[in-house]
PDB file of C-alpha atoms in Angstrom:
ATOM      1  CA  MET A   1     114.488 115.289  87.488  1.00 75.00           C
ATOM      2  CA  THR A   2     111.746 116.130  85.000  1.00 85.00           C
ATOM      3  CA  ALA A   3     107.967 116.115  85.063  1.00 89.00           C
ATOM      4  CA  ALA A   4     108.003 112.839  83.106  1.00 88.00           C
ATOM      5  CA  THR A   5     110.356 111.171  85.594  1.00 88.00           C
ATOM      6  CA  VAL A   6     108.349 112.238  88.648  1.00 91.00           C
ATOM      7  CA  THR A   7     105.093 111.183  87.002  1.00 93.00           C
ATOM      8  CA  ALA A   8     106.675 107.811  86.176  1.00 92.00           C
ATOM      9  CA  LEU A   9     107.196 107.232  89.903  1.00 93.00           C
ATOM     10  CA  ALA A  10     103.426 107.307  90.529  1.00 95.00           C
ATOM     11  CA  PRO A  11     102.978 103.519  90.102  1.00 95.00           C
ATOM     12  CA  TRP A  12     105.706 102.976  92.703  1.00 95.00           C
ATOM     13  CA  VAL A  13     103.909 105.287  95.126  1.00 95.00           C
ATOM     14  CA  ALA A  14     100.652 103.440  94.496  1.00 96.00           C
ATOM     15  CA  ALA A  15     102.391 100.091  94.990  1.00 95.00           C
ATOM     16  CA  GLY A  16     103.739 101.286  98.344  1.00 94.00           C
ATOM     17  CA  GLY A  17     100.240 102.150  99.527  1.00 94.00           C
ATOM     18  CA  ALA A  18      98.888  98.814  98.318  1.00 93.00           C
ATOM     19  CA  LEU A  19     101.700  96.861  99.998  1.00 92.00           C
ATOM     20  CA  TYR A  20     100.927  98.536 103.324  1.00 92.00           C
ATOM     21  CA  ALA A  21      97.286  97.460 102.968  1.00 90.00           C
ATOM     22  CA  LEU A  22      98.461  93.878 102.392  1.00 88.00           C
ATOM     23  CA  HIS A  23     100.626  94.140 105.491  1.00 87.00           C
ATOM     24  CA  GLN A  24      97.586  95.099 107.537  1.00 86.00           C
ATOM     25  CA  VAL A  25      95.674  91.971 106.545  1.00 83.00           C
ATOM     26  CA  GLY A  26      98.693  89.687 106.840  1.00 77.00           C
ATOM     27  CA  VAL A  27      99.109  88.689 103.191  1.00 75.00           C
ATOM     28  CA  PRO A  28     102.942  88.747 102.984  1.00 66.00           C
ATOM     29  CA  ARG A  29     104.835  85.864 104.571  1.00 68.00           C
ATOM     30  CA  ASP A  30     106.022  86.386 108.133  1.00 70.00           C
ATOM     31  CA  SER A  31     109.635  86.837 107.007  1.00 71.00           C
ATOM     32  CA  LEU A  32     108.668  89.617 104.557  1.00 74.00           C
ATOM     33  CA  ASN A  33     105.802  91.227 106.445  1.00 73.00           C
ATOM     34  CA  PRO A  34     107.984  93.642 108.488  1.00 79.00           C
ATOM     35  CA  LEU A  35     109.265  95.170 105.243  1.00 81.00           C
ATOM     36  CA  PHE A  36     105.784  96.406 104.377  1.00 81.00           C
ATOM     37  CA  GLY A  37     104.726  97.992 107.648  1.00 81.00           C
ATOM     38  CA  SER A  38     104.736 101.717 108.276  1.00 79.00           C
ATOM     39  CA  PRO A  39     107.125 103.468 107.819  1.00 80.00           C
ATOM     40  CA  ALA A  40     109.263 100.536 106.589  1.00 85.00           C
ATOM     41  CA  VAL A  41     107.271 100.200 103.363  1.00 88.00           C
ATOM     42  CA  TYR A  42     108.446 103.655 102.230  1.00 86.00           C
ATOM     43  CA  VAL A  43     112.065 102.556 102.603  1.00 89.00           C
ATOM     44  CA  THR A  44     111.430  99.206 100.894  1.00 89.00           C
ATOM     45  CA  VAL A  45     109.700 100.705  97.858  1.00 91.00           C
ATOM     46  CA  GLY A  46     112.114 103.648  97.771  1.00 89.00           C
ATOM     47  CA  ILE A  47     115.114 101.332  97.535  1.00 91.00           C
ATOM     48  CA  LEU A  48     113.514  99.308  94.732  1.00 92.00           C
ATOM     49  CA  ALA A  49     112.455 102.382  92.767  1.00 90.00           C
ATOM     50  CA  GLY A  50     115.831 104.024  93.331  1.00 88.00           C
ATOM     51  CA  GLY A  51     117.586 100.911  92.081  1.00 89.00           C
ATOM     52  CA  VAL A  52     115.591 100.905  88.854  1.00 89.00           C
ATOM     53  CA  TRP A  53     116.110 104.638  88.420  1.00 84.00           C
ATOM     54  CA  ALA A  54     119.867 104.317  88.943  1.00 84.00           C
ATOM     55  CA  ALA A  55     120.055 101.411  86.502  1.00 84.00           C
ATOM     56  CA  VAL A  56     118.418 103.301  83.650  1.00 80.00           C
ATOM     57  CA  ALA A  57     120.019 106.662  84.434  1.00 73.00           C
ATOM     58  CA  ASP A  58     123.503 105.135  84.472  1.00 67.00           C
ATOM     59  CA  ARG A  59     123.249 104.133  80.811  1.00 63.00           C
ATOM     60  CA  PRO A  60     124.877 106.282  78.092  1.00 57.00           C
ATOM     61  CA  ALA A  61     122.690 109.240  77.188  1.00 51.00           C
ATOM     62  CA  ASP A  62     122.229 107.973  73.623  1.00 50.00           C
ATOM     63  CA  SER A  63     121.092 104.481  74.643  1.00 48.00           C
ATOM     64  CA  TRP A  64     117.435 103.556  74.221  1.00 46.00           C
ATOM     65  CA  ILE A  65     117.218 102.594  77.896  1.00 50.00           C
ATOM     66  CA  ALA A  66     118.358 106.015  79.097  1.00 48.00           C
ATOM     67  CA  SER A  67     116.164 107.863  76.627  1.00 55.00           C
ATOM     68  CA  GLY A  68     113.206 105.756  77.735  1.00 71.00           C
ATOM     69  CA  ALA A  69     113.930 106.099  81.468  1.00 80.00           C
ATOM     70  CA  PRO A  70     110.434 107.338  82.449  1.00 84.00           C
ATOM     71  CA  ALA A  71     108.827 104.419  80.622  1.00 86.00           C
ATOM     72  CA  SER A  72     111.200 101.950  82.304  1.00 87.00           C
ATOM     73  CA  ILE A  73     110.509 103.430  85.744  1.00 90.00           C
ATOM     74  CA  ALA A  74     106.739 103.512  85.215  1.00 91.00           C
ATOM     75  CA  GLY A  75     106.678 100.010  83.719  1.00 92.00           C
ATOM     76  CA  SER A  76     108.601  98.407  86.558  1.00 93.00           C
ATOM     77  CA  GLY A  77     106.472 100.232  89.139  1.00 93.00           C
ATOM     78  CA  GLY A  78     103.340  99.174  87.303  1.00 94.00           C
ATOM     79  CA  ALA A  79     104.494  95.553  87.368  1.00 95.00           C
ATOM     80  CA  LEU A  80     104.990  95.736  91.145  1.00 93.00           C
ATOM     81  CA  LEU A  81     101.580  97.352  91.577  1.00 94.00           C
ATOM     82  CA  LEU A  82      99.924  94.657  89.459  1.00 95.00           C
ATOM     83  CA  ALA A  83     101.647  91.892  91.440  1.00 92.00           C
ATOM     84  CA  THR A  84     100.501  93.534  94.669  1.00 90.00           C
ATOM     85  CA  LEU A  85      96.897  93.724  93.483  1.00 90.00           C
ATOM     86  CA  VAL A  86      96.985  90.071  92.424  1.00 90.00           C
ATOM     87  CA  ALA A  87      98.282  89.167  95.884  1.00 86.00           C
ATOM     88  CA  ALA A  88      95.504  91.256  97.403  1.00 84.00           C
ATOM     89  CA  VAL A  89      92.897  89.243  95.513  1.00 81.00           C
ATOM     90  CA  PHE A  90      94.374  85.745  95.823  1.00 79.00           C
ATOM     91  CA  GLY A  91      96.778  85.923  98.772  1.00 67.00           C
ATOM     92  CA  PRO A  92      95.926  84.158 102.059  1.00 62.00           C
ATOM     93  CA  ARG A  93      94.870  86.435 104.895  1.00 59.00           C
ATOM     94  CA  THR A  94      96.053  85.802 108.424  1.00 53.00           C
ATOM     95  CA  ALA A  95      94.584  88.959 109.928  1.00 46.00           C
ATOM     96  CA  ALA A  96      91.859  91.428 109.196  1.00 47.00           C
ATOM     97  CA  SER A  97      91.628  95.129 109.800  1.00 45.00           C
ATOM     98  CA  GLY A  98      88.435  97.159 109.856  1.00 45.00           C
ATOM     99  CA  GLY A  99      85.340  95.952 108.076  1.00 46.00           C
ATOM    100  CA  GLY A 100      82.602  96.790 105.637  1.00 43.00           C
ATOM    101  CA  GLY A 101      84.764  97.465 102.613  1.00 53.00           C
ATOM    102  CA  THR A 102      84.037  95.938  99.222  1.00 79.00           C
ATOM    103  CA  PRO A 103      85.654  96.138  95.784  1.00 88.00           C
ATOM    104  CA  VAL A 104      82.543  97.932  94.512  1.00 92.00           C
ATOM    105  CA  ALA A 105      83.020 100.662  97.119  1.00 92.00           C
ATOM    106  CA  SER A 106      86.666 101.079  96.111  1.00 93.00           C
ATOM    107  CA  VAL A 107      85.768 101.396  92.422  1.00 94.00           C
ATOM    108  CA  ALA A 108      83.075 103.955  93.233  1.00 96.00           C
ATOM    109  CA  ILE A 109      85.521 105.977  95.348  1.00 96.00           C
ATOM    110  CA  ALA A 110      88.074 105.941  92.518  1.00 96.00           C
ATOM    111  CA  VAL A 111      85.490 107.146  89.974  1.00 97.00           C
ATOM    112  CA  VAL A 112      84.235 109.948  92.226  1.00 97.00           C
ATOM    113  CA  SER A 113      87.814 111.010  92.991  1.00 97.00           C
ATOM    114  CA  ILE A 114      88.676 111.222  89.293  1.00 97.00           C
ATOM    115  CA  VAL A 115      85.608 113.341  88.575  1.00 97.00           C
ATOM    116  CA  VAL A 116      86.272 115.709  91.496  1.00 97.00           C
ATOM    117  CA  ALA A 117      89.996 115.980  90.676  1.00 97.00           C
ATOM    118  CA  VAL A 118      89.317 116.746  87.004  1.00 97.00           C
ATOM    119  CA  ALA A 119      86.843 119.452  88.039  1.00 97.00           C
ATOM    120  CA  ALA A 120      89.271 120.949  90.578  1.00 97.00           C
ATOM    121  CA  TRP A 121      92.153 120.886  88.094  1.00 96.00           C
ATOM    122  CA  SER A 122      90.017 122.522  85.403  1.00 96.00           C
ATOM    123  CA  VAL A 123      88.933 125.319  87.737  1.00 96.00           C
ATOM    124  CA  LEU A 124      92.514 125.833  88.919  1.00 96.00           C
ATOM    125  CA  ARG A 125      93.786 126.157  85.358  1.00 94.00           C
ATOM    126  CA  ARG A 126      91.104 128.725  84.602  1.00 94.00           C
ATOM    127  CA  VAL A 127      91.898 130.980  87.549  1.00 94.00           C
ATOM    128  CA  ARG A 128      95.645 130.479  87.882  1.00 93.00           C
ATOM    129  CA  GLU A 129      98.626 129.850  85.615  1.00 93.00           C
ATOM    130  CA  VAL A 130      99.957 126.406  86.619  1.00 93.00           C
ATOM    131  CA  SER A 131     101.213 125.070  83.287  1.00 92.00           C
ATOM    132  CA  ALA A 132     104.789 124.700  84.584  1.00 94.00           C
ATOM    133  CA  THR A 133     103.685 122.035  87.079  1.00 94.00           C
ATOM    134  CA  GLY A 134     102.316 119.929  84.226  1.00 92.00           C
ATOM    135  CA  SER A 135     101.412 116.316  84.862  1.00 93.00           C
ATOM    136  CA  VAL A 136     102.939 116.422  88.351  1.00 95.00           C
ATOM    137  CA  GLY A 137     100.567 119.201  89.360  1.00 95.00           C
ATOM    138  CA  ALA A 138      97.571 117.288  88.046  1.00 96.00           C
ATOM    139  CA  LEU A 139      98.757 114.180  89.865  1.00 96.00           C
ATOM    140  CA  ALA A 140      99.109 116.133  93.130  1.00 96.00           C
ATOM    141  CA  VAL A 141      95.511 117.334  92.892  1.00 97.00           C
ATOM    142  CA  PHE A 142      94.275 113.821  92.116  1.00 97.00           C
ATOM    143  CA  GLY A 143      96.349 112.157  94.851  1.00 96.00           C
ATOM    144  CA  HIS A 144      95.067 114.425  97.607  1.00 97.00           C
ATOM    145  CA  THR A 145      91.517 114.234  96.268  1.00 97.00           C
ATOM    146  CA  LEU A 146      91.699 110.436  96.351  1.00 97.00           C
ATOM    147  CA  ASP A 147      93.028 110.483  99.899  1.00 96.00           C
ATOM    148  CA  GLY A 148      90.316 112.903 101.038  1.00 96.00           C
ATOM    149  CA  VAL A 149      87.373 111.166  99.375  1.00 96.00           C
ATOM    150  CA  SER A 150      88.477 107.658 100.351  1.00 95.00           C
ATOM    151  CA  THR A 151      89.095 108.655 103.972  1.00 95.00           C
ATOM    152  CA  ALA A 152      85.697 110.369 104.206  1.00 94.00           C
ATOM    153  CA  VAL A 153      83.832 107.399 102.723  1.00 94.00           C
ATOM    154  CA  GLY A 154      85.790 104.889 104.795  1.00 92.00           C
ATOM    155  CA  TYR A 155      85.063 106.770 108.000  1.00 91.00           C
ATOM    156  CA  ASP A 156      81.411 107.645 107.372  1.00 90.00           C
ATOM    157  CA  LEU A 157      80.137 104.650 105.424  1.00 89.00           C
ATOM    158  CA  LEU A 158      82.487 101.673 105.760  1.00 87.00           C
ATOM    159  CA  GLY A 159      83.303 101.648 109.452  1.00 84.00           C
ATOM    160  CA  PHE A 160      87.021 102.390 109.211  1.00 87.00           C
ATOM    161  CA  GLY A 161      88.878 104.661 111.628  1.00 83.00           C
ATOM    162  CA  GLU A 162      91.572 107.265 111.008  1.00 81.00           C
ATOM    163  CA  GLN A 163      95.122 106.748 112.306  1.00 79.00           C
ATOM    164  CA  THR A 164      96.677 110.183 111.646  1.00 82.00           C
ATOM    165  CA  PRO A 165      96.075 112.586 114.578  1.00 84.00           C
ATOM    166  CA  LEU A 166      95.700 115.732 112.456  1.00 87.00           C
ATOM    167  CA  SER A 167      93.300 114.024 110.071  1.00 88.00           C
ATOM    168  CA  ARG A 168      91.296 112.783 113.056  1.00 88.00           C
ATOM    169  CA  LEU A 169      91.014 116.343 114.384  1.00 92.00           C
ATOM    170  CA  ILE A 170      89.632 117.597 111.059  1.00 92.00           C
ATOM    171  CA  ILE A 171      87.119 114.744 110.929  1.00 91.00           C
ATOM    172  CA  GLU A 172      86.058 115.449 114.519  1.00 90.00           C
ATOM    173  CA  ALA A 173      85.613 119.111 113.584  1.00 92.00           C
ATOM    174  CA  GLY A 174      83.384 117.999 110.711  1.00 90.00           C
ATOM    175  CA  ALA A 175      81.371 115.849 113.109  1.00 89.00           C
ATOM    176  CA  ALA A 176      80.754 118.898 115.314  1.00 90.00           C
ATOM    177  CA  LEU A 177      79.261 120.952 112.467  1.00 89.00           C
ATOM    178  CA  PRO A 178      75.488 121.167 111.881  1.00 89.00           C
ATOM    179  CA  THR A 179      76.007 119.529 108.477  1.00 86.00           C
ATOM    180  CA  ALA A 180      77.272 116.288 110.045  1.00 85.00           C
ATOM    181  CA  GLU A 181      73.833 114.693 110.225  1.00 84.00           C
ATOM    182  CA  LEU A 182      73.254 115.215 106.514  1.00 84.00           C
ATOM    183  CA  LEU A 183      76.767 114.959 105.058  1.00 85.00           C
ATOM    184  CA  GLY A 184      78.612 112.909 107.675  1.00 87.00           C
ATOM    185  CA  ALA A 185      81.806 113.794 109.517  1.00 89.00           C
ATOM    186  CA  GLY A 186      84.303 113.163 106.736  1.00 91.00           C
ATOM    187  CA  TRP A 187      83.172 115.733 104.181  1.00 93.00           C
ATOM    188  CA  LEU A 188      85.256 118.480 105.791  1.00 94.00           C
ATOM    189  CA  PHE A 189      88.395 116.367 105.547  1.00 94.00           C
ATOM    190  CA  ALA A 190      87.690 115.640 101.861  1.00 95.00           C
ATOM    191  CA  ALA A 191      87.188 119.351 101.172  1.00 95.00           C
ATOM    192  CA  VAL A 192      90.382 120.276 103.015  1.00 95.00           C
ATOM    193  CA  LYS A 193      92.400 117.692 101.058  1.00 96.00           C
ATOM    194  CA  VAL A 194      91.082 118.863  97.688  1.00 96.00           C
ATOM    195  CA  GLY A 195      91.753 122.473  98.658  1.00 96.00           C
ATOM    196  CA  LEU A 196      95.211 121.576  99.906  1.00 95.00           C
ATOM    197  CA  GLY A 197      96.140 119.869  96.646  1.00 95.00           C
ATOM    198  CA  VAL A 198      94.936 122.837  94.600  1.00 96.00           C
ATOM    199  CA  ALA A 199      96.656 125.396  96.854  1.00 96.00           C
ATOM    200  CA  VAL A 200     100.007 123.599  96.867  1.00 95.00           C
ATOM    201  CA  VAL A 201     100.071 123.306  93.076  1.00 96.00           C
ATOM    202  CA  ALA A 202      99.225 127.004  92.735  1.00 95.00           C
ATOM    203  CA  LEU A 203     102.016 127.934  95.146  1.00 94.00           C
ATOM    204  CA  PHE A 204     104.550 125.675  93.419  1.00 94.00           C
ATOM    205  CA  GLU A 205     104.067 127.189  89.959  1.00 93.00           C
ATOM    206  CA  GLU A 206     106.747 129.860  90.326  1.00 93.00           C
ATOM    207  CA  TYR A 207     109.088 127.509  92.201  1.00 93.00           C
ATOM    208  CA  VAL A 208     108.945 124.863  89.469  1.00 94.00           C
ATOM    209  CA  ARG A 209     109.411 127.483  86.780  1.00 93.00           C
ATOM    210  CA  ALA A 210     112.470 128.978  88.551  1.00 93.00           C
ATOM    211  CA  ASP A 211     114.098 125.697  89.606  1.00 93.00           C
ATOM    212  CA  PRO A 212     112.540 122.682  87.854  1.00 92.00           C
ATOM    213  CA  THR A 213     114.831 120.112  89.501  1.00 91.00           C
ATOM    214  CA  GLU A 214     114.028 121.027  93.090  1.00 92.00           C
ATOM    215  CA  GLY A 215     110.474 122.070  92.260  1.00 93.00           C
ATOM    216  CA  TYR A 216     109.502 118.785  90.631  1.00 94.00           C
ATOM    217  CA  LEU A 217     111.231 116.792  93.367  1.00 92.00           C
ATOM    218  CA  LEU A 218     109.358 118.540  96.194  1.00 94.00           C
ATOM    219  CA  LEU A 219     106.079 118.509  94.293  1.00 95.00           C
ATOM    220  CA  GLY A 220     106.640 114.780  93.755  1.00 93.00           C
ATOM    221  CA  LEU A 221     106.835 114.354  97.535  1.00 93.00           C
ATOM    222  CA  ILE A 222     103.517 116.191  97.813  1.00 95.00           C
ATOM    223  CA  VAL A 223     102.081 113.713  95.315  1.00 95.00           C
ATOM    224  CA  ALA A 224     103.376 110.783  97.357  1.00 94.00           C
ATOM    225  CA  VAL A 225     101.787 111.832 100.656  1.00 93.00           C
ATOM    226  CA  GLY A 226      98.410 112.023  98.937  1.00 94.00           C
ATOM    227  CA  LEU A 227      98.460 109.253  96.342  1.00 96.00           C
ATOM    228  CA  GLY A 228     100.067 106.614  98.572  1.00 94.00           C
ATOM    229  CA  PRO A 229      97.499 106.829 101.403  1.00 93.00           C
ATOM    230  CA  GLY A 230      94.687 107.132  98.867  1.00 95.00           C
ATOM    231  CA  VAL A 231      95.605 103.900  97.077  1.00 96.00           C
ATOM    232  CA  HIS A 232      96.187 102.237 100.467  1.00 94.00           C
ATOM    233  CA  ASN A 233      92.606 103.076 101.394  1.00 94.00           C
ATOM    234  CA  LEU A 234      91.189 101.683  98.153  1.00 95.00           C
ATOM    235  CA  VAL A 235      93.013  98.369  98.509  1.00 93.00           C
ATOM    236  CA  LEU A 236      92.261  98.034 102.224  1.00 92.00           C
ATOM    237  CA  PHE A 237      88.565  98.748 101.737  1.00 92.00           C
ATOM    238  CA  ALA A 238      88.410  96.097  99.019  1.00 91.00           C
ATOM    239  CA  ILE A 239      90.053  93.284 100.988  1.00 87.00           C
ATOM    240  CA  ALA A 240      89.532  93.930 104.712  1.00 81.00           C
TER     241      ALA A 240
END
C-alpha cells in the first residue's frame, strides 16, 4: 500500500462514478443495470479492481508485472473508464434523470475544479507540511473540489437536485444567506468541500508519516468519496 498504488486506483474510482451515471440514464442492459446502481456499483468496481490488484501483486517480486503494479492497476482502470465514457456517448438511453446538462458545462466544471484545486493545494503546501501525503493528498483535494464545484453548478445552474441529506442541508444553509441572490445556494457547499479536502490532508500528514500503510489506505478512501461523486456529476450533466 503505497502512494503510487493508491493513486493508481483513481481511474477505477472515476469509472465507478461514471458507471453510476450510466445506470441513472438506463444505458446498461437490463441484466447488468442492477450492478451499477448505488451502492452496488462500489462493490462491482471494487471486485474488479481488487481482482486486478491481486493478479499483479501475486507475481514474484522481481517480475516486471509486479514491479509495474501501479501502472497495471491504473491502465486497467483507465480502460474501464474509457469504455464507460464511450458508452455514455453512444449507448442507448432508456431513461433520463435531471436536465439542462451539456458536455460543455462538464468541461467547464472540470477546468474550474482543476484551477481551484491547484490553488488550494499550493496554499496548503505553503502553510503546512504535507509532503508525506504526496500524490494521494493532492488527489484528495482535487476530488473534493470537483465534487463541491460540480454539485454547486448542477444545483444552481443546471437544474439538478442533491440526493445526500447532509449535502442538501449545507446547500439550504447557503440559500438562506444574503449572498444567495448573487452567488447562488451552492457556493457554500463548494467552499465546505474544498476546505474539507484541505483540512483532511493536513490532519493526515502525521498519520501517513507514522504508518504509511494505514494512512494511505484511509486517505485513499477519502479520495474515493470525493472523486467518485465528482466524476459522476460530470458524466451525468453531460448526458442527462
